[in-house]
PDB file of C-alpha atoms in Angstrom:
ATOM      1  CA  SER A   1      74.373  77.675  79.539  1.00 47.00           C
ATOM      2  CA  GLY A   2      72.975  80.586  77.507  1.00 51.00           C
ATOM      3  CA  ASP A   3      76.230  82.447  78.014  1.00 51.00           C
ATOM      4  CA  SER A   4      78.372  79.556  76.826  1.00 47.00           C
ATOM      5  CA  GLY A   5      76.121  79.139  73.802  1.00 50.00           C
ATOM      6  CA  SER A   6      76.615  82.753  72.716  1.00 46.00           C
ATOM      7  CA  GLY A   7      80.332  82.345  73.302  1.00 47.00           C
ATOM      8  CA  GLU A   8      80.400  79.384  70.953  1.00 48.00           C
ATOM      9  CA  SER A   9      78.491  81.197  68.219  1.00 43.00           C
ATOM     10  CA  HIS A  10      80.875  84.126  68.565  1.00 47.00           C
ATOM     11  CA  ALA A  11      83.829  81.771  68.124  1.00 47.00           C
ATOM     12  CA  VAL A  12      82.251  80.369  64.951  1.00 45.00           C
ATOM     13  CA  ALA A  13      81.657  83.864  63.591  1.00 43.00           C
ATOM     14  CA  THR A  14      85.298  84.830  63.937  1.00 40.00           C
ATOM     15  CA  ALA A  15      86.775  81.500  62.854  1.00 42.00           C
ATOM     16  CA  SER A  16      87.177  82.685  59.257  1.00 43.00           C
ATOM     17  CA  SER A  17      89.727  85.296  60.332  1.00 48.00           C
ATOM     18  CA  SER A  18      91.838  82.801  62.258  1.00 52.00           C
ATOM     19  CA  ASN A  19      94.230  82.323  59.319  1.00 83.00           C
ATOM     20  CA  LYS A  20      95.443  85.902  59.692  1.00 91.00           C
ATOM     21  CA  MET A  21      99.118  86.088  60.655  1.00 95.00           C
ATOM     22  CA  SER A  22     101.171  88.763  62.336  1.00 95.00           C
ATOM     23  CA  THR A  23     103.357  90.900  60.093  1.00 96.00           C
ATOM     24  CA  ILE A  24     106.369  89.195  61.690  1.00 96.00           C
ATOM     25  CA  ASP A  25     105.085  85.764  60.657  1.00 97.00           C
ATOM     26  CA  VAL A  26     104.179  86.976  57.146  1.00 97.00           C
ATOM     27  CA  ALA A  27     107.692  88.361  56.729  1.00 97.00           C
ATOM     28  CA  LYS A  28     109.221  85.064  57.894  1.00 97.00           C
ATOM     29  CA  LYS A  29     106.991  83.048  55.575  1.00 97.00           C
ATOM     30  CA  VAL A  30     107.220  85.138  52.399  1.00 97.00           C
ATOM     31  CA  GLY A  31     110.557  86.925  52.802  1.00 97.00           C
ATOM     32  CA  PRO A  32     112.668  83.962  51.600  1.00 97.00           C
ATOM     33  CA  ALA A  33     110.445  83.680  48.483  1.00 98.00           C
ATOM     34  CA  VAL A  34     111.363  87.205  47.377  1.00 98.00           C
ATOM     35  CA  VAL A  35     114.667  87.605  45.542  1.00 97.00           C
ATOM     36  CA  GLY A  36     116.897  90.398  44.331  1.00 97.00           C
ATOM     37  CA  ILE A  37     117.437  90.718  40.588  1.00 97.00           C
ATOM     38  CA  THR A  38     120.396  92.479  38.989  1.00 96.00           C
ATOM     39  CA  SER A  39     120.218  93.120  35.250  1.00 96.00           C
ATOM     40  CA  THR A  40     123.317  93.986  33.251  1.00 94.00           C
ATOM     41  CA  ILE A  41     122.476  96.139  30.250  1.00 89.00           C
ATOM     42  CA  GLN A  42     124.989  96.472  27.457  1.00 82.00           C
ATOM     43  CA  GLY A  43     125.107 100.058  26.230  1.00 74.00           C
ATOM     44  CA  GLN A  44     126.530 101.823  23.216  1.00 69.00           C
ATOM     45  CA  MET A  45     130.115 101.345  22.114  1.00 66.00           C
ATOM     46  CA  SER A  46     132.305 103.804  24.009  1.00 67.00           C
ATOM     47  CA  LEU A  47     134.832 106.213  22.477  1.00 70.00           C
ATOM     48  CA  PHE A  48     137.650 103.914  23.613  1.00 71.00           C
ATOM     49  CA  GLY A  49     136.230 100.781  22.021  1.00 69.00           C
ATOM     50  CA  GLY A  50     134.248  98.111  23.826  1.00 72.00           C
ATOM     51  CA  TYR A  51     130.755  98.515  25.213  1.00 73.00           C
ATOM     52  CA  ALA A  52     129.751 100.413  28.320  1.00 75.00           C
ATOM     53  CA  THR A  53     127.515  98.410  30.625  1.00 83.00           C
ATOM     54  CA  SER A  54     125.088  99.520  33.308  1.00 86.00           C
ATOM     55  CA  GLN A  55     123.164  97.650  35.952  1.00 90.00           C
ATOM     56  CA  SER A  56     119.629  97.948  37.264  1.00 89.00           C
ATOM     57  CA  GLU A  57     118.222  96.223  40.319  1.00 93.00           C
ATOM     58  CA  GLY A  58     114.764  94.993  41.203  1.00 95.00           C
ATOM     59  CA  SER A  59     112.890  92.175  42.905  1.00 97.00           C
ATOM     60  CA  GLY A  60     111.234  88.896  41.992  1.00 97.00           C
ATOM     61  CA  ILE A  61     108.988  86.207  43.480  1.00 98.00           C
ATOM     62  CA  ILE A  62     109.824  82.478  43.480  1.00 98.00           C
ATOM     63  CA  LEU A  63     106.951  80.560  41.849  1.00 98.00           C
ATOM     64  CA  SER A  64     108.269  76.997  41.905  1.00 98.00           C
ATOM     65  CA  ALA A  65     110.771  74.780  43.689  1.00 97.00           C
ATOM     66  CA  ASP A  66     112.667  74.215  40.427  1.00 97.00           C
ATOM     67  CA  GLY A  67     113.507  77.892  40.096  1.00 98.00           C
ATOM     68  CA  TYR A  68     110.862  79.773  38.105  1.00 98.00           C
ATOM     69  CA  ILE A  69     110.643  83.423  39.226  1.00 98.00           C
ATOM     70  CA  VAL A  70     108.200  86.184  38.211  1.00 98.00           C
ATOM     71  CA  THR A  71     109.223  89.833  38.029  1.00 97.00           C
ATOM     72  CA  ASN A  72     108.403  92.994  36.078  1.00 95.00           C
ATOM     73  CA  ASN A  73     109.384  93.164  32.430  1.00 94.00           C
ATOM     74  CA  HIS A  74     110.977  96.554  33.043  1.00 92.00           C
ATOM     75  CA  VAL A  75     113.327  94.986  35.621  1.00 94.00           C
ATOM     76  CA  ILE A  76     114.929  92.683  33.040  1.00 96.00           C
ATOM     77  CA  GLY A  77     114.135  94.506  29.795  1.00 92.00           C
ATOM     78  CA  GLY A  78     117.180  94.845  27.534  1.00 90.00           C
ATOM     79  CA  ALA A  79     119.388  92.799  29.866  1.00 94.00           C
ATOM     80  CA  SER A  80     122.339  90.872  28.458  1.00 93.00           C
ATOM     81  CA  ALA A  81     122.750  89.035  31.777  1.00 95.00           C
ATOM     82  CA  VAL A  82     120.475  88.542  34.792  1.00 97.00           C
ATOM     83  CA  THR A  83     121.615  87.583  38.297  1.00 97.00           C
ATOM     84  CA  VAL A  84     119.298  86.448  41.107  1.00 98.00           C
ATOM     85  CA  THR A  85     120.236  86.892  44.771  1.00 97.00           C
ATOM     86  CA  LEU A  86     118.350  84.828  47.356  1.00 97.00           C
ATOM     87  CA  ASN A  87     117.721  86.189  50.840  1.00 94.00           C
ATOM     88  CA  THR A  88     120.431  83.737  51.975  1.00 93.00           C
ATOM     89  CA  GLY A  89     122.911  85.737  49.876  1.00 94.00           C
ATOM     90  CA  THR A  90     123.402  82.991  47.282  1.00 96.00           C
ATOM     91  CA  GLU A  91     123.723  84.284  43.719  1.00 97.00           C
ATOM     92  CA  TYR A  92     122.547  82.471  40.588  1.00 98.00           C
ATOM     93  CA  SER A  93     122.641  83.405  36.950  1.00 98.00           C
ATOM     94  CA  ALA A  94     119.140  83.397  35.447  1.00 98.00           C
ATOM     95  CA  GLN A  95     117.696  82.694  32.026  1.00 98.00           C
ATOM     96  CA  ILE A  96     114.837  84.855  30.685  1.00 97.00           C
ATOM     97  CA  ILE A  97     111.998  82.449  29.863  1.00 98.00           C
ATOM     98  CA  GLY A  98     109.406  84.960  28.686  1.00 97.00           C
ATOM     99  CA  ALA A  99     108.698  88.678  28.869  1.00 96.00           C
ATOM    100  CA  ASP A 100     105.715  90.862  27.987  1.00 94.00           C
ATOM    101  CA  SER A 101     105.804  94.648  27.879  1.00 90.00           C
ATOM    102  CA  GLU A 102     102.004  95.022  27.715  1.00 89.00           C
ATOM    103  CA  THR A 103     101.446  93.461  31.143  1.00 91.00           C
ATOM    104  CA  ASP A 104     104.941  94.436  32.379  1.00 92.00           C
ATOM    105  CA  LEU A 105     105.533  90.825  33.461  1.00 95.00           C
ATOM    106  CA  ALA A 106     108.461  88.487  32.904  1.00 97.00           C
ATOM    107  CA  VAL A 107     109.434  84.980  33.990  1.00 98.00           C
ATOM    108  CA  ILE A 108     113.062  84.014  34.586  1.00 98.00           C
ATOM    109  CA  LYS A 109     114.589  80.739  35.783  1.00 98.00           C
ATOM    110  CA  ILE A 110     117.520  79.706  37.929  1.00 98.00           C
ATOM    111  CA  GLU A 111     118.968  76.215  38.475  1.00 98.00           C
ATOM    112  CA  PRO A 112     118.919  76.034  42.282  1.00 97.00           C
ATOM    113  CA  THR A 113     121.360  73.935  44.280  1.00 96.00           C
ATOM    114  CA  GLU A 114     119.434  74.538  47.508  1.00 96.00           C
ATOM    115  CA  THR A 115     115.817  74.217  48.618  1.00 97.00           C
ATOM    116  CA  LEU A 116     113.822  77.273  47.576  1.00 98.00           C
ATOM    117  CA  THR A 117     110.952  78.866  49.486  1.00 97.00           C
ATOM    118  CA  VAL A 118     108.000  79.056  47.084  1.00 98.00           C
ATOM    119  CA  ALA A 119     105.463  81.871  47.433  1.00 98.00           C
ATOM    120  CA  THR A 120     101.801  81.050  48.061  1.00 97.00           C
ATOM    121  CA  LEU A 121      99.632  82.902  45.549  1.00 97.00           C
ATOM    122  CA  GLY A 122      96.322  84.354  46.720  1.00 96.00           C
ATOM    123  CA  ASP A 123      93.141  85.419  44.925  1.00 96.00           C
ATOM    124  CA  SER A 124      93.486  89.092  44.060  1.00 95.00           C
ATOM    125  CA  SER A 125      89.849  89.258  42.929  1.00 95.00           C
ATOM    126  CA  ALA A 126      88.862  88.821  46.585  1.00 96.00           C
ATOM    127  CA  VAL A 127      91.042  91.695  47.839  1.00 97.00           C
ATOM    128  CA  GLU A 128      89.106  94.368  49.722  1.00 97.00           C
ATOM    129  CA  VAL A 129      89.832  98.030  50.320  1.00 97.00           C
ATOM    130  CA  GLY A 130      91.159  98.541  53.846  1.00 97.00           C
ATOM    131  CA  GLU A 131      92.747  95.130  54.322  1.00 97.00           C
ATOM    132  CA  THR A 132      96.369  94.819  55.360  1.00 97.00           C
ATOM    133  CA  ALA A 133      98.958  94.977  52.574  1.00 98.00           C
ATOM    134  CA  ILE A 134     102.605  94.061  53.188  1.00 97.00           C
ATOM    135  CA  ALA A 135     105.245  94.851  50.556  1.00 97.00           C
ATOM    136  CA  ILE A 136     108.444  92.780  50.457  1.00 97.00           C
ATOM    137  CA  GLY A 137     111.286  93.661  48.123  1.00 96.00           C
ATOM    138  CA  ASN A 138     114.491  95.581  47.661  1.00 94.00           C
ATOM    139  CA  PRO A 139     113.783  99.321  47.645  1.00 90.00           C
ATOM    140  CA  MET A 140     116.684 101.237  46.107  1.00 87.00           C
ATOM    141  CA  GLY A 141     118.408  97.954  45.224  1.00 86.00           C
ATOM    142  CA  LEU A 142     120.149  95.012  46.874  1.00 91.00           C
ATOM    143  CA  GLU A 143     121.677  97.131  49.642  1.00 90.00           C
ATOM    144  CA  PHE A 144     118.187  96.983  51.184  1.00 93.00           C
ATOM    145  CA  LEU A 145     117.447  93.352  50.245  1.00 92.00           C
ATOM    146  CA  GLY A 146     114.297  91.921  51.817  1.00 94.00           C
ATOM    147  CA  SER A 147     112.815  95.149  53.200  1.00 96.00           C
ATOM    148  CA  VAL A 148     109.284  94.842  54.590  1.00 97.00           C
ATOM    149  CA  THR A 149     106.755  97.685  54.648  1.00 96.00           C
ATOM    150  CA  GLU A 150     103.130  97.599  55.715  1.00 97.00           C
ATOM    151  CA  GLY A 151     100.000  99.533  54.849  1.00 97.00           C
ATOM    152  CA  ILE A 152      96.530  98.863  53.560  1.00 97.00           C
ATOM    153  CA  VAL A 153      94.874  98.253  50.215  1.00 97.00           C
ATOM    154  CA  SER A 154      93.835 101.774  49.214  1.00 96.00           C
ATOM    155  CA  ALA A 155      91.861 100.804  46.098  1.00 96.00           C
ATOM    156  CA  VAL A 156      91.264  97.843  43.796  1.00 96.00           C
ATOM    157  CA  ASN A 157      90.797  97.860  40.016  1.00 93.00           C
ATOM    158  CA  ARG A 158      92.460 101.248  39.791  1.00 91.00           C
ATOM    159  CA  SER A 159      93.145 102.185  36.157  1.00 89.00           C
ATOM    160  CA  ILE A 160      96.401 104.024  35.604  1.00 86.00           C
ATOM    161  CA  GLU A 161      98.377 104.865  32.487  1.00 82.00           C
ATOM    162  CA  VAL A 162     102.009 103.791  32.393  1.00 76.00           C
ATOM    163  CA  ASP A 163     104.206 104.425  29.344  1.00 75.00           C
ATOM    164  CA  GLY A 164     101.163 104.838  27.135  1.00 79.00           C
ATOM    165  CA  ARG A 165      99.328 101.690  28.258  1.00 80.00           C
ATOM    166  CA  THR A 166      96.455 101.331  30.709  1.00 86.00           C
ATOM    167  CA  MET A 167      96.926  98.938  33.620  1.00 87.00           C
ATOM    168  CA  ASN A 168      94.343  97.778  36.183  1.00 91.00           C
ATOM    169  CA  VAL A 169      96.160  97.657  39.497  1.00 94.00           C
ATOM    170  CA  ILE A 170      95.845  97.412  43.263  1.00 96.00           C
ATOM    171  CA  GLN A 171      96.669 100.694  44.987  1.00 95.00           C
ATOM    172  CA  THR A 172      98.430 100.588  48.367  1.00 95.00           C
ATOM    173  CA  ASP A 173      99.995 103.018  50.819  1.00 95.00           C
ATOM    174  CA  ALA A 174     102.646 100.464  51.826  1.00 95.00           C
ATOM    175  CA  ALA A 175     105.940 102.179  51.008  1.00 92.00           C
ATOM    176  CA  ILE A 176     107.191 101.118  47.570  1.00 90.00           C
ATOM    177  CA  ASN A 177     110.357 102.432  45.955  1.00 87.00           C
ATOM    178  CA  SER A 178     112.088 101.739  42.656  1.00 86.00           C
ATOM    179  CA  GLY A 179     113.903  98.519  43.599  1.00 91.00           C
ATOM    180  CA  ASN A 180     110.641  97.033  44.903  1.00 92.00           C
ATOM    181  CA  SER A 181     109.545  96.472  41.291  1.00 93.00           C
ATOM    182  CA  GLY A 182     108.765  92.786  40.796  1.00 96.00           C
ATOM    183  CA  GLY A 183     108.484  92.120  44.525  1.00 97.00           C
ATOM    184  CA  ALA A 184     105.508  90.837  46.463  1.00 98.00           C
ATOM    185  CA  LEU A 185     102.430  92.573  47.830  1.00 98.00           C
ATOM    186  CA  VAL A 186     101.118  90.155  50.456  1.00 98.00           C
ATOM    187  CA  ASN A 187      97.930  89.859  52.506  1.00 98.00           C
ATOM    188  CA  SER A 188      97.716  89.030  56.199  1.00 97.00           C
ATOM    189  CA  SER A 189      97.401  85.312  55.398  1.00 97.00           C
ATOM    190  CA  GLY A 190     100.854  85.350  53.816  1.00 97.00           C
ATOM    191  CA  GLU A 191      99.490  85.039  50.269  1.00 97.00           C
ATOM    192  CA  VAL A 192     100.867  87.089  47.393  1.00 98.00           C
ATOM    193  CA  ILE A 193      98.053  89.316  46.055  1.00 98.00           C
ATOM    194  CA  GLY A 194     100.094  91.497  43.725  1.00 97.00           C
ATOM    195  CA  ILE A 195     103.433  92.201  42.069  1.00 97.00           C
ATOM    196  CA  ASN A 196     104.680  95.638  43.083  1.00 95.00           C
ATOM    197  CA  SER A 197     105.197  97.586  39.919  1.00 91.00           C
ATOM    198  CA  VAL A 198     104.614 101.313  39.990  1.00 74.00           C
ATOM    199  CA  LYS A 199     105.129 104.189  42.383  1.00 66.00           C
ATOM    200  CA  VAL A 200     103.734 107.650  41.720  1.00 61.00           C
ATOM    201  CA  SER A 201     106.760 109.837  42.335  1.00 60.00           C
ATOM    202  CA  TYR A 202     105.501 113.332  41.689  1.00 61.00           C
ATOM    203  CA  GLU A 203     106.700 115.982  44.087  1.00 65.00           C
ATOM    204  CA  GLY A 204     104.421 116.135  47.106  1.00 68.00           C
ATOM    205  CA  VAL A 205     102.810 112.738  46.430  1.00 70.00           C
ATOM    206  CA  GLU A 206     103.346 110.126  49.142  1.00 76.00           C
ATOM    207  CA  GLY A 207     101.849 106.743  49.863  1.00 83.00           C
ATOM    208  CA  MET A 208     100.657 105.786  46.383  1.00 89.00           C
ATOM    209  CA  GLY A 209     102.085 102.491  45.193  1.00 91.00           C
ATOM    210  CA  PHE A 210     100.594 100.129  42.642  1.00 93.00           C
ATOM    211  CA  ALA A 211     100.734  96.368  42.177  1.00 95.00           C
ATOM    212  CA  ILE A 212      99.720  94.119  39.297  1.00 95.00           C
ATOM    213  CA  PRO A 213      96.980  91.812  40.668  1.00 96.00           C
ATOM    214  CA  ILE A 214      98.396  88.284  41.019  1.00 96.00           C
ATOM    215  CA  SER A 215      95.330  86.585  39.529  1.00 93.00           C
TER     216      SER A 215
END
């Protein structure tokens, strides 16, 4: 009976980690809550009359069933039109609700005609160095919609300077590339712990991505 008793206490000790999911299950749970965002930016008037336009692509995270989505301000900054692509391939035009350059955050909204998958937000203040970090987004744009990469949390409360402002961020070695901006950094419970925002892209630097803590 002594053996069974120690077995029970061991089961209790590890019960707290039972909500951890496989990367496959995390991707299935959170993937549909991450969207592609295409911003159309109206440029200067061209020599031939009319305005030249350009497009930039990024990612976003669905916050509510009625269509509120969070992304990075730099994904939608200066946009004259914003389009959201769900992982189902459905496209919606989006309205910019609010944007803030200091925190590099923005909220946009679509009017969905289908049921949306809403992300579960975690507590980024409880994130620990060494825990699993899964990035979901669209590296290099919508051609790679819904890409999943995995690594660990390399550091928390890392201060970095971006465009002249200091940001406190989560550092990860999960692969993050430009189109990942605004996408989700997720823990092994399938909770969003950060919004992927910055990649250090100096020559010879690999595996340093940064996310705005979700809290």
